[in-house]
XYZ file of C-alpha atoms in Angstrom:
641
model
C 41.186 33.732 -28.806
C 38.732 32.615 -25.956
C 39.353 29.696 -24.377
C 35.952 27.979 -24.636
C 33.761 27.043 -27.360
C 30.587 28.946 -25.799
C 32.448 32.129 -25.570
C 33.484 31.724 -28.828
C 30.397 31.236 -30.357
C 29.367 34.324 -28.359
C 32.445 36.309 -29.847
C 30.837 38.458 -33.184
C 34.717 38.749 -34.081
C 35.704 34.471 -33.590
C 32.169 34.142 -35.755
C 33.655 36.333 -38.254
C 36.855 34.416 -38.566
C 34.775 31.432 -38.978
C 32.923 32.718 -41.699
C 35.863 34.114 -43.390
C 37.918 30.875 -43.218
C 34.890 29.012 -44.478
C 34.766 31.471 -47.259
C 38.546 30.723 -48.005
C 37.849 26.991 -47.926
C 35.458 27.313 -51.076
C 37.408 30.651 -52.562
C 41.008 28.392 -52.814
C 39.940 25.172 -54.357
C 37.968 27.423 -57.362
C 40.642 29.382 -57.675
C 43.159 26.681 -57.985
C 40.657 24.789 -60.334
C 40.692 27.593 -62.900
C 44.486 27.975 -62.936
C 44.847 24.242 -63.268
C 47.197 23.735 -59.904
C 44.562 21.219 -58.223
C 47.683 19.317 -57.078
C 47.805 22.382 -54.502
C 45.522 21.224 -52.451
C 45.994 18.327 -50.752
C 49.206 19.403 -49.763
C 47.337 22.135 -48.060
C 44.870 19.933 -46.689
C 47.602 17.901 -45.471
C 49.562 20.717 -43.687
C 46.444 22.124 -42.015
C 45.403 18.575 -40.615
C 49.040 17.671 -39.344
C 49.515 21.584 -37.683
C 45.966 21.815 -36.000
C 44.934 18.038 -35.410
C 47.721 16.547 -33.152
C 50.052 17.245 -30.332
C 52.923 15.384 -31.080
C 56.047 16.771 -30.523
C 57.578 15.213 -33.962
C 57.258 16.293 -36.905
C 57.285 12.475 -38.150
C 54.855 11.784 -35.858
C 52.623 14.734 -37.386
C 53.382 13.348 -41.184
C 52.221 9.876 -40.530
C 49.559 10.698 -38.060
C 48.116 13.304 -40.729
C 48.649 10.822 -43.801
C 46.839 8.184 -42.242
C 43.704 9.535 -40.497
C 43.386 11.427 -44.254
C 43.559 8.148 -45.818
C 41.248 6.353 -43.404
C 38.333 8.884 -43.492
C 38.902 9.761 -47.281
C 38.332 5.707 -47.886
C 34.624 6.335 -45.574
C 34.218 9.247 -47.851
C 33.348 7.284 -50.514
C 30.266 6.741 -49.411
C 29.162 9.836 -49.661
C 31.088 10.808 -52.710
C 29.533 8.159 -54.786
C 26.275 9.582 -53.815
C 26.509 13.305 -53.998
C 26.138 14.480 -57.703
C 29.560 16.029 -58.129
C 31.671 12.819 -57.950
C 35.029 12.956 -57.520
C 35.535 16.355 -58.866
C 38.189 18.198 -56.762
C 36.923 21.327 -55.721
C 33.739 19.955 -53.765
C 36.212 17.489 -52.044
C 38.657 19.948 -51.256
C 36.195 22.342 -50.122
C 34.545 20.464 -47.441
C 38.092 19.109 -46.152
C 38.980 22.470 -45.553
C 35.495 23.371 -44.429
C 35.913 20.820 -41.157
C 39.333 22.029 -40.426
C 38.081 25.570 -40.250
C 35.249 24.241 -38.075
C 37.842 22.071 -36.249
C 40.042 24.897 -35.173
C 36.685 27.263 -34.079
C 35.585 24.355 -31.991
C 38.969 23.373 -30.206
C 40.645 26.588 -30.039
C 43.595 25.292 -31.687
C 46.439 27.487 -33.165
C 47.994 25.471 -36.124
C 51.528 24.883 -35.236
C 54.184 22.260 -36.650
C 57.370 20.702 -34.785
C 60.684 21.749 -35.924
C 62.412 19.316 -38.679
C 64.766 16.988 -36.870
C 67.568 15.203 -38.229
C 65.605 11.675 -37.479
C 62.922 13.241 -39.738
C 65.024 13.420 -42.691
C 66.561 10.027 -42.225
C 63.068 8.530 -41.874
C 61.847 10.351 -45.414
C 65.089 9.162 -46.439
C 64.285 5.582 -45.377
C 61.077 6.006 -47.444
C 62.274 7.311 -50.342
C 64.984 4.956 -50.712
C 62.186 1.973 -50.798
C 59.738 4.024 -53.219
C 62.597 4.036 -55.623
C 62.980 0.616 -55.178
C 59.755 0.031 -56.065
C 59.916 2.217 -59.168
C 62.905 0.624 -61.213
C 61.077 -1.844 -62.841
C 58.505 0.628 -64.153
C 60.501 3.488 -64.855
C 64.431 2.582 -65.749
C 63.605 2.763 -69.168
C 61.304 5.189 -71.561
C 58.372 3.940 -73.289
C 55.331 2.374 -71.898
C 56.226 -0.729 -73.180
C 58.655 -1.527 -70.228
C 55.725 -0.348 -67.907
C 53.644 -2.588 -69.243
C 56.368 -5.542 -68.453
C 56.854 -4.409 -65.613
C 52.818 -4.740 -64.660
C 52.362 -7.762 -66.217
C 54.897 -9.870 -63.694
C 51.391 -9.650 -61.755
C 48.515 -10.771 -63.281
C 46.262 -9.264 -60.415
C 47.592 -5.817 -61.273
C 45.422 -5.788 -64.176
C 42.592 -6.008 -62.076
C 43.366 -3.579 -59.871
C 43.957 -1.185 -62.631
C 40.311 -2.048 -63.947
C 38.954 -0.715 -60.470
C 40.895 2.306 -60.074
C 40.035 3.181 -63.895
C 36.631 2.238 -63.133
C 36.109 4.498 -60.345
C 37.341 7.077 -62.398
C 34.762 6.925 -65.110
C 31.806 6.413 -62.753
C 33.082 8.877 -60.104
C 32.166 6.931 -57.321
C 32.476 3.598 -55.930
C 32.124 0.430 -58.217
C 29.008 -1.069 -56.746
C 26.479 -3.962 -57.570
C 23.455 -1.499 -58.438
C 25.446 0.955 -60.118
C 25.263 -0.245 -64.006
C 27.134 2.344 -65.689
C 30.683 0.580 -64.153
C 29.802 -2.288 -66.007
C 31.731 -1.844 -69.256
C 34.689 -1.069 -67.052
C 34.977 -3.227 -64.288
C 34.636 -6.861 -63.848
C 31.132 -8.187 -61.944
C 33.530 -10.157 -59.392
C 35.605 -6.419 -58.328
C 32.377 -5.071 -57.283
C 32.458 -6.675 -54.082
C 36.119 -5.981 -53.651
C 37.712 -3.539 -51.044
C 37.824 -0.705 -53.041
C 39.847 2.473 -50.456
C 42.987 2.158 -52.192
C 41.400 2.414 -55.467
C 39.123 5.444 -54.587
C 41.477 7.333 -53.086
C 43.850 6.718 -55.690
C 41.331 7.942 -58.061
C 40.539 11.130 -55.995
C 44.376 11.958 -55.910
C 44.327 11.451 -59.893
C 42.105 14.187 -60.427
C 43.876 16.347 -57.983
C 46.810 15.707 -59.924
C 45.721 16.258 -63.309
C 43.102 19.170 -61.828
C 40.281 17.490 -63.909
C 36.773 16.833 -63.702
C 36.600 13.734 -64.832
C 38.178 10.075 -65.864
C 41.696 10.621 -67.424
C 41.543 10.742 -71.229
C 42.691 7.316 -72.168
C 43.446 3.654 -70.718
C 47.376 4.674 -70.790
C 47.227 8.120 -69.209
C 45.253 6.023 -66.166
C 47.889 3.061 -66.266
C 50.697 5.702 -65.790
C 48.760 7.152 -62.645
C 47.841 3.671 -61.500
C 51.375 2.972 -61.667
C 52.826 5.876 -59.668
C 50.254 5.786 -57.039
C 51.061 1.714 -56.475
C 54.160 2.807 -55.810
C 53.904 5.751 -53.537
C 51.701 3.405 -51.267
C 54.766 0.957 -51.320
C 57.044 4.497 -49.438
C 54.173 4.999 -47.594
C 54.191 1.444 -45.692
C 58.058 1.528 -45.743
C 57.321 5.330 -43.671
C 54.948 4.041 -41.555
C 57.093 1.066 -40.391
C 60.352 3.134 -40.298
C 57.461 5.627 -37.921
C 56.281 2.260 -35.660
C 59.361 0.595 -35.079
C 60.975 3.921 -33.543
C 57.117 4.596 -32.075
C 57.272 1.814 -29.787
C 60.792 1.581 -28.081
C 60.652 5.553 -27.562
C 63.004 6.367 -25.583
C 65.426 3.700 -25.345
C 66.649 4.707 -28.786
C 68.930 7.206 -28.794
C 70.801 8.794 -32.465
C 72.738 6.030 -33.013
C 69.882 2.996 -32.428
C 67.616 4.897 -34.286
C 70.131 4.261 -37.494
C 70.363 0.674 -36.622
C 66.709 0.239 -36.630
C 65.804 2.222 -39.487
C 68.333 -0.015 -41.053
C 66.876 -2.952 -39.870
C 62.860 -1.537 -41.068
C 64.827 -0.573 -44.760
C 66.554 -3.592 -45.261
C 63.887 -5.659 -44.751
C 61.279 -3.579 -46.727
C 63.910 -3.874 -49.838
C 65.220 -7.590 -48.960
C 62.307 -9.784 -47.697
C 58.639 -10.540 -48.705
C 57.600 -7.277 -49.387
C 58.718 -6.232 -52.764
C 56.149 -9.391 -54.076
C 53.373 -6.934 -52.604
C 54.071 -4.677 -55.461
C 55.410 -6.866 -58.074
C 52.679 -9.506 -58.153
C 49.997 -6.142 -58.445
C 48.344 -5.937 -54.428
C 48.231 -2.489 -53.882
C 44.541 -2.488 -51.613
C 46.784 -4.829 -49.521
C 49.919 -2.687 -48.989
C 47.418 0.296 -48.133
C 45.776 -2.272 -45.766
C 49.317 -2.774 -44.073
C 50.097 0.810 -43.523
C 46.837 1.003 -41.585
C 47.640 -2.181 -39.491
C 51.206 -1.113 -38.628
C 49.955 2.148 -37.445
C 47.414 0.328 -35.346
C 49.685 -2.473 -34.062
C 51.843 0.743 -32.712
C 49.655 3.017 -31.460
C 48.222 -0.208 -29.492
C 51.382 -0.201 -27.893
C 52.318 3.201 -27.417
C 48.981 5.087 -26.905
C 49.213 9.264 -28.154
C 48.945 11.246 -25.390
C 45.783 12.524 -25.579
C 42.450 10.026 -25.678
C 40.204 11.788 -28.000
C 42.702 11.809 -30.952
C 43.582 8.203 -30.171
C 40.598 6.981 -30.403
C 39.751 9.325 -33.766
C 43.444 7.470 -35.221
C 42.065 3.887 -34.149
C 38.470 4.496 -35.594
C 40.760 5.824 -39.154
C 43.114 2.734 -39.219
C 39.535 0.600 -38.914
C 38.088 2.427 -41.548
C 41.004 1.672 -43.214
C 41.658 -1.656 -43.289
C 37.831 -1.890 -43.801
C 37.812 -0.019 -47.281
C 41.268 -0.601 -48.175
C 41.487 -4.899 -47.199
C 38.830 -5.641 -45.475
C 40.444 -9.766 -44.680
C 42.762 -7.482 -42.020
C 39.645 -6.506 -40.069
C 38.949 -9.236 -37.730
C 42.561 -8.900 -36.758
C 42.640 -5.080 -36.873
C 39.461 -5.484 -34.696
C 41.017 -7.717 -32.407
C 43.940 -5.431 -31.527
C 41.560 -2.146 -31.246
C 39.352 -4.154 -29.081
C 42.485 -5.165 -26.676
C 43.649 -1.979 -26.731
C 39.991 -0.813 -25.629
C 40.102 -3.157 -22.554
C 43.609 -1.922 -21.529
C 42.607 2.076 -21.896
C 39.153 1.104 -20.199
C 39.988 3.957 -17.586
C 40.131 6.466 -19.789
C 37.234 5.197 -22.057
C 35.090 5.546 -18.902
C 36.188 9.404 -18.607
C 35.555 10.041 -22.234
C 32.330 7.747 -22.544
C 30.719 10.910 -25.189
C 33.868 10.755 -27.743
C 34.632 6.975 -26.991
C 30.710 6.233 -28.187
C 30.526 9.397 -31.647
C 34.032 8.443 -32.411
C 32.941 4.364 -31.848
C 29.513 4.299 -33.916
C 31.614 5.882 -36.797
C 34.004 3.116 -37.011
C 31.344 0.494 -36.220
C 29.110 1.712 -38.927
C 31.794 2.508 -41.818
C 34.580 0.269 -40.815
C 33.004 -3.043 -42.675
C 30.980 -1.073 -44.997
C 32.501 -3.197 -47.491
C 33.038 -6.326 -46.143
C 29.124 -6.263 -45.198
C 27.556 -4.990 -48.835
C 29.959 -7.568 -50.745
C 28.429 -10.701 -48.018
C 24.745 -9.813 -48.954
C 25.626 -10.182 -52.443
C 27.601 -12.960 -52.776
C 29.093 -15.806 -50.580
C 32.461 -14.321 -50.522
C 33.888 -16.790 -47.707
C 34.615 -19.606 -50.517
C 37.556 -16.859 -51.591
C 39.625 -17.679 -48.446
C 40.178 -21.301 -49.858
C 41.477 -20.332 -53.174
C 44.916 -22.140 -53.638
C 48.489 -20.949 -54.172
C 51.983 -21.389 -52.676
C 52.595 -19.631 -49.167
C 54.965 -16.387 -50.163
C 58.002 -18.233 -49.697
C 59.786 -20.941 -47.786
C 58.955 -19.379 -43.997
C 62.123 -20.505 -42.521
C 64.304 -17.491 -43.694
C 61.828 -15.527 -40.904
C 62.744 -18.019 -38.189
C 65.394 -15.350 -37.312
C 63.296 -12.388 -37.209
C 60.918 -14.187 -35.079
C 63.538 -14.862 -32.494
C 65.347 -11.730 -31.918
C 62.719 -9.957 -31.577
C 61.309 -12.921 -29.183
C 63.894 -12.779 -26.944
C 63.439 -8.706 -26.349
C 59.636 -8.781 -25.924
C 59.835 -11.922 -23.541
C 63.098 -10.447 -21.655
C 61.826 -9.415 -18.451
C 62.610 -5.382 -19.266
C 59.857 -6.281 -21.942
C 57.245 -7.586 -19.201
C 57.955 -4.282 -16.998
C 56.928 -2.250 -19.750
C 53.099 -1.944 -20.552
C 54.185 -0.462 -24.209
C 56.079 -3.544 -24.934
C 53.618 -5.886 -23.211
C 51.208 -4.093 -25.219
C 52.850 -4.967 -28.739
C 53.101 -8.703 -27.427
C 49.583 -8.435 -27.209
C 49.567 -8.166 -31.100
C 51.707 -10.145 -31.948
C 49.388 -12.809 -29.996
C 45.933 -11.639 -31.852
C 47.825 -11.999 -35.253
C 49.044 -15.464 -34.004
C 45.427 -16.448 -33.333
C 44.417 -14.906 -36.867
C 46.804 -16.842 -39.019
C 46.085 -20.129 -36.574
C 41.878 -19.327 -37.866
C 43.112 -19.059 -41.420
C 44.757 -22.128 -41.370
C 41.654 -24.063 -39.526
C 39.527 -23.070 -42.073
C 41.430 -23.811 -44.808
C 42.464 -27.405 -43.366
C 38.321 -27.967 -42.665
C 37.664 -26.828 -46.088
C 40.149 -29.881 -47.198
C 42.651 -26.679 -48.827
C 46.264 -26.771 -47.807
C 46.276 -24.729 -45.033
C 49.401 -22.640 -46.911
C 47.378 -21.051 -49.431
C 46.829 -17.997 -51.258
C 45.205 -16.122 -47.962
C 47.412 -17.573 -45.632
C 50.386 -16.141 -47.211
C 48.369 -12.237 -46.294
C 48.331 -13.895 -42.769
C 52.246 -14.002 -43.260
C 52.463 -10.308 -44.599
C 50.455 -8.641 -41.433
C 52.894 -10.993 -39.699
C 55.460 -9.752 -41.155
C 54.579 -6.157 -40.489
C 54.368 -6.983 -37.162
C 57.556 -8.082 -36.049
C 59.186 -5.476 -38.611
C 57.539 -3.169 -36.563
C 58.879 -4.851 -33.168
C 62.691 -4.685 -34.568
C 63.419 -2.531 -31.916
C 62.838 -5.107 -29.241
C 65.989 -5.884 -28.653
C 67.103 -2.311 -27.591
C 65.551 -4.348 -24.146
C 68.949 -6.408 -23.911
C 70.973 -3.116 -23.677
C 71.495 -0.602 -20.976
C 69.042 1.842 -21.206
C 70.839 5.051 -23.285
C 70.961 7.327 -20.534
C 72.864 4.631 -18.600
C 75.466 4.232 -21.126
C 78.733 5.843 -20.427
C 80.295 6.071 -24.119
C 80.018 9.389 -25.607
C 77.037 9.527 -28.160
C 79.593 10.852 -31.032
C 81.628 7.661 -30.415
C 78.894 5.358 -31.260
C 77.879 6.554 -34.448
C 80.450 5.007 -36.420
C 79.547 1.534 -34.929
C 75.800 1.940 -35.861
C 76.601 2.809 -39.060
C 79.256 -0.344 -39.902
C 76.301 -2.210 -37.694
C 73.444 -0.672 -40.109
C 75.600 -1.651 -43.132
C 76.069 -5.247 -41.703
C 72.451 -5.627 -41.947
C 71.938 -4.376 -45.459
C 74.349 -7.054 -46.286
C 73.073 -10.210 -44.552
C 70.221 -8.966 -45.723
C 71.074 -9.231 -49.412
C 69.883 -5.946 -50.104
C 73.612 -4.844 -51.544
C 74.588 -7.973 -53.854
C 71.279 -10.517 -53.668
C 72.442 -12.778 -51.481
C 71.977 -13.613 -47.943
C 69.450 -15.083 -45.464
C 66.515 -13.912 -47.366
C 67.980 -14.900 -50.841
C 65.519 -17.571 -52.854
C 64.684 -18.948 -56.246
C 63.363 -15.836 -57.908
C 65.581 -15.518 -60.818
C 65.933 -16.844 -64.563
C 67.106 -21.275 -63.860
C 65.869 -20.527 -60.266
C 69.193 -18.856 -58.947
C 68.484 -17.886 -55.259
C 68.561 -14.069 -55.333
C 66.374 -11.220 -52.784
C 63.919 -9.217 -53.997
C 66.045 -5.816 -53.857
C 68.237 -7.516 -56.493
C 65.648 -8.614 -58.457
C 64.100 -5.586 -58.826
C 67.237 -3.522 -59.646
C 68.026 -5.828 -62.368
C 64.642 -4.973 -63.776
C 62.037 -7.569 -65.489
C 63.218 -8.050 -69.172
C 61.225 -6.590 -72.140
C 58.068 -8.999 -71.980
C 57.067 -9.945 -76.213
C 53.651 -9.797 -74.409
C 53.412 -6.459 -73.359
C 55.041 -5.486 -76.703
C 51.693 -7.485 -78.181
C 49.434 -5.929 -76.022
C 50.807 -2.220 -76.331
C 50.807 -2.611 -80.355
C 47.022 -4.143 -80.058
C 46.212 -0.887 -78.191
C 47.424 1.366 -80.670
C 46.973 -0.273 -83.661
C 43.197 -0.951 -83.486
C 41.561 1.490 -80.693
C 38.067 0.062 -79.053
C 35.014 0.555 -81.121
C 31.645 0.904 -79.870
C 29.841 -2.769 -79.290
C 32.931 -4.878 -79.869
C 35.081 -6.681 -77.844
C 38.646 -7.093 -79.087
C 40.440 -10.076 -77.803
C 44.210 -10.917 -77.697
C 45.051 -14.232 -79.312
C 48.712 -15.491 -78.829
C 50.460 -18.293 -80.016
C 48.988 -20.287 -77.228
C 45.525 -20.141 -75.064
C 47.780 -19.091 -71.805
C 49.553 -16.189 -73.727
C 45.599 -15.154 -74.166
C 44.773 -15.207 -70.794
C 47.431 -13.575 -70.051
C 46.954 -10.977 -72.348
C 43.378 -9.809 -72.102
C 42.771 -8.514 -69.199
C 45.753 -6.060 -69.741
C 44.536 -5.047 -73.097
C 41.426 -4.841 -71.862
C 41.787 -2.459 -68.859
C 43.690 -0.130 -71.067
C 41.039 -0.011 -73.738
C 38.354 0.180 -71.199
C 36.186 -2.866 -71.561
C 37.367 -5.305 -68.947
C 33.771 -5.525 -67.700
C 31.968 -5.636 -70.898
C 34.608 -8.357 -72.206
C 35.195 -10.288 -68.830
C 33.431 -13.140 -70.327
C 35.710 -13.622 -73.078
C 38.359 -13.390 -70.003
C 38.339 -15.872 -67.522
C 36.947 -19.289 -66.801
C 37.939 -20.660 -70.045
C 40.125 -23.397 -71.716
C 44.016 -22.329 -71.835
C 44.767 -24.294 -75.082
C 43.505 -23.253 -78.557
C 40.926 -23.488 -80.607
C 39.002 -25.094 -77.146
C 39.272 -21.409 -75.830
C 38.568 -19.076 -78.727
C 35.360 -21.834 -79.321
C 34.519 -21.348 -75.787
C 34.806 -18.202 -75.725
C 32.317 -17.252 -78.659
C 29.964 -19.818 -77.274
C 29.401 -17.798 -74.012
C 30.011 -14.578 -75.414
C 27.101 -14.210 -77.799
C 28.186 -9.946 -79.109
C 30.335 -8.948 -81.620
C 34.150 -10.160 -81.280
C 37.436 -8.831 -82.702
C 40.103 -11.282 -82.565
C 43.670 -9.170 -82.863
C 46.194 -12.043 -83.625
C 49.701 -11.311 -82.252
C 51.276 -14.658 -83.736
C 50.921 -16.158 -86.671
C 49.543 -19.361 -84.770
C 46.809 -17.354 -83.377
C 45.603 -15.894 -86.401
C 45.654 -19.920 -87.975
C 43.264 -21.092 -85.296
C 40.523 -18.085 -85.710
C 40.820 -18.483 -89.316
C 40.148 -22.223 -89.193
C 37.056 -21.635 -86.736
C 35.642 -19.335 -89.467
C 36.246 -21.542 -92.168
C 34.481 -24.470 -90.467
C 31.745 -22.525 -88.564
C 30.979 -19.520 -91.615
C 27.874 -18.426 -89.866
C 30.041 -16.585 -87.005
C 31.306 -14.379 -89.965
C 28.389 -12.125 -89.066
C 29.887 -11.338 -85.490
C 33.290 -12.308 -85.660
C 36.130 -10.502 -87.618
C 40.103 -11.151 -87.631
C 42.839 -8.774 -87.557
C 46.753 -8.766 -87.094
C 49.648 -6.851 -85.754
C 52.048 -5.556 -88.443
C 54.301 -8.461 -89.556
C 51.479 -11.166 -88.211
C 50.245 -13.155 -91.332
């Protein structure tokens, strides 16, 4: 192949190559389409990005690389996705991915070309897997979507969530303020909301069922919702398995590579972040994977500039679309990372500015459109409990202190490099907390417990710090073969004190039934009991399917259990837009809420009693107020009377 793009472009025979692989970009994804095997695809887009976009010499490296700049620029998509007028359908999509890869390779010459597997690769993937199954027991350890639904409900954000990603299904496009054909399905206050998680979520759906449009019902979607919540939960626990070997390089050898992966594991499974997916914040976990790629590619820089700077303009874009409160701190550590490579940025000014005004432009997309339509600032004041008592992290802060400020850590410009986020996340969570405290909130609030996830990240990703207060490998004298079985006794030590094997341990806490201290990776292997809630709202949804210009409403035995209820039963029977008024901002005790909720609401109402105390309080209302029998009708589950 010639070596330059002009004597490519001269080349009648590169031109036909061109034209032929462009031609097989369109050919694949129709033919695919018509034999129903969408799912095909993005595992070939996949492949094609990590064997022609990057020169790493891992195939790890490769996966994550490839995973993440897909993610990042398939969130910026969006925009023009929502616009185009074939939506989310898959073969448009999947032919202009492939499209710009065959352009990609004519342009740079590249031969695709993938590392060989390495044993670290499968013990990484193992890492992964081991915390996406983690993640999955609560949903899927028994059959029937009843024990989904318990398992969703723990979260009462996870209905929302749902709403969006269901949403963007049945508009095909982003959930926006001037688009009024999402409002049946998606509440006015989630049009605002970082919505890259949710799209891309979407986009994979349709892959996945090779459709053209929404899934077929409110259940189908919840069972996609679920499972793609929970491959973003393996994807952070990857990406930090990915960062915290990233950064120390070559001062891990076999052996420290266990120990750390270990470490990443253990924590992923034992600590705070299991309450990322059982309390419903999947935009946020997708958020983290972008900032722990960041934090170590801040550090430890790929070799060459141009794709650098095209995987720190993706993690932007990101953390933009996927949780957009990460991007002044995302922003902070590009921007350092910008001063320190200023060298290079000076040699490359032409890719530094393209690759720049991309990010600049789509990376708060978001965050801007949601400002000039509401004041969305009041959010970072909403109260709540910090994620838990922050002392059980006083150890993880130190060890890894005392290996970034060792003096082998201030010789290093990687390490000094990662010390350099840790300090812009300090000076993030220190804003947080100054605007809470001059908004007169408790500075420990809702958003400042985020602050203490992307912490969290952080220092999970500088676990291998203290690699710094041991001889450097190649200094050590001990065969390699006689260290395994240490690291592994050492690795098992930590899954331990870590509480990961029997609940106990350093990060153990009140999360169990009478407020037994127990971790997270207990909790969740125990499983969340069989909720009489979700049994209500799964019977609602059968039993009496939406009809057209009616809202049906849960009411429970008391004004809390409908709360809790609706927005559940609404997402699955798609009208968590049209009925958000009958949601939220009202009284939790009954009749006060079922009165103000027909006083607001002025449409036609179905009231679907689950308890027999329910069904009392709309039948009084209708006995003392008869002119709402016009709008208003009552029904019951089986056995309610």
């Amino acid at each position: 192949m010639p070596s330059s793009l002009a004597a490519r472009v001269r080349s009648r025979s590169e031109l036909l190559r061109l034209a032929l692989f462009v031609g097989a970009a369109w050919v694949l994804p129709v033919l695919t389409h018509l034999a129903g095997v969408d799912w095909l695809l993005p595992i070939v887009v996949f492949a094609g990005t990590a064997a022609l976009c990057f020169d790493a010499r891992e195939l790890l490296d490769r996966i994550v690389l490839a995973i993440v700049l897909l993610a990042g620029l398939t969130a910026g998509a969006m925009t023009v996705f929502s616009l185009w007028p074939w939506g989310l359908h898959p073969v448009p999509i999947a032919g202009c991915a492939l499209t710009a890869l065959a352009v990609f390779w004519f342009v740079t010459g590249r031969r695709p070309s993938l590392p060989r597997p390495r044993w670290t690769d499968a013990l990484a993937l193992l890492g992964a897997l081991g915390a996406t199954a983690l993640a999955a027991l609560p949903y899927f350890r028994a059959d029937g979507d009843v024990q989904l639904l318990s398992a969703m409900m723990q979260g009462e954000d996870s209905s929302r969530h749902f709403a969006l990603f269901d949403g963007i299904g049945q508009v095909q496009g982003l959930v926006l303020a001037d688009k009024p054909e999402a409002a049946p399905f998606v509440p006015r206050m989630l049009f605002t909301y970082p919505q890259g998680w949710h799209s891309t979520a979407a986009i994979l759906d349709q892959f996945l069922r090779s459709a053209d449009g929404p899934a077929s019902s409110g259940l189908v979607a919840l069972r996609s919702y679920v499972l793609f919540a929970v491959l973003t939960y393996g994807l952070l626990a990857l990406a930090l398995i990915w960062a915290a070997w990233r950064v120390p390089g070559r001062l891990l050898d076999g052996p420290r590579r266990l120990v750390v992966a270990a470490a990443v594991v253990a924590l992923v499974a034992g600590s705070e972040f299991p309450r990322i997916i059982r309390n419903g914040y999947p935009a946020e976990c997708l958020g983290l994977v972008f900032l722990t790629v960041l934090v170590a590619l801040a550090a430890r820089p790929l070799a060459r500039y141009r794709q650098q700077a095209l995987m720190v303009a993706a993690t932007l874009i990101g953390v933009g679309f996927g949780y957009f409160f990460l991007l002044p701190l995302a922003g902070l550590i590009a921007l350092v990372w910008l001063v320190r490579s200023r060298r290079q940025v000076r040699r490359h000014k032409v890719a530094t500015a393209v690759i720049g005004l991309g990010a600049v432009v789509l990376a708060p997309f978001q965050l801007v459109y949601g400002l000039s339509y509401e004041n969305m600032t009041d959010r970072l004041v909403i109260g709540g409990a910090p994620p838990q008592p922050l002392d059980g992290y006083v150890w993880l802060v130190a060890l890894v202190g005392a290996g970034v400020l060792s003096a082998a850590a201030w010789r290093s410009r990687v390490w000094r490099g990662y010390l350099l986020s840790v300090a812009a996340a300090a000076v993030f969570a220190v804003g947080i907390a100054a605007q809470n405290i001059a908004a007169g909130s408790d500075f420990m609030n809702y958003y400042f417990g985020k602050t203490v996830h992307a912490l969290l990240v952080i220092f999970t990703v500088g676990v291998g710090a203290l690699v710094l207060l041991l001889p450097a490998p190649w200094r050590v004298r001990v065969p390699a073969r006689r260290q395994w079985v240490p690291a592994a006794l050492l690795s098992l030590a930590l899954f331990g004190v870590l509480g990961v094997f029997f609940g106990g341990g350093v990060l153990a806490q009140p999360l169990a039934a009478q407020g037994r201290s127990i971790t997270w990776a207990a909790l969740f292997r125990q499983g969340p009991p069989v909720s009489p809630r979700a049994a209500q709202v799964a019977a609602a949804a059968q039993e009496y399917p939406p009809l057209p210009g009616v809202t049906s409403v849960a009411i429970g035995a008391t004004g809390f259990d409908s709360y809790w209820m609706n927005p559940f039963l609404m997402g699955l029977q798609r009208t968590a837009g049209s009925g958000q008024f009958a949601t939220y901002g009202l009284p939790h005790k009954e009749p006060l809420r079922a009165e103000a909720l027909l006083k607001r609401f002025p449409d036609r109402v179905r009231f679907i009693a689950t308890d027999p105390e329910g069904a009392r309080v709309i039948r009084d209302l209708l006995t003392r107020r008869p002119e709402l029998a016009g709008r208003v009708t009552l029904v019951t589950l089986p056995g309610v009377e």
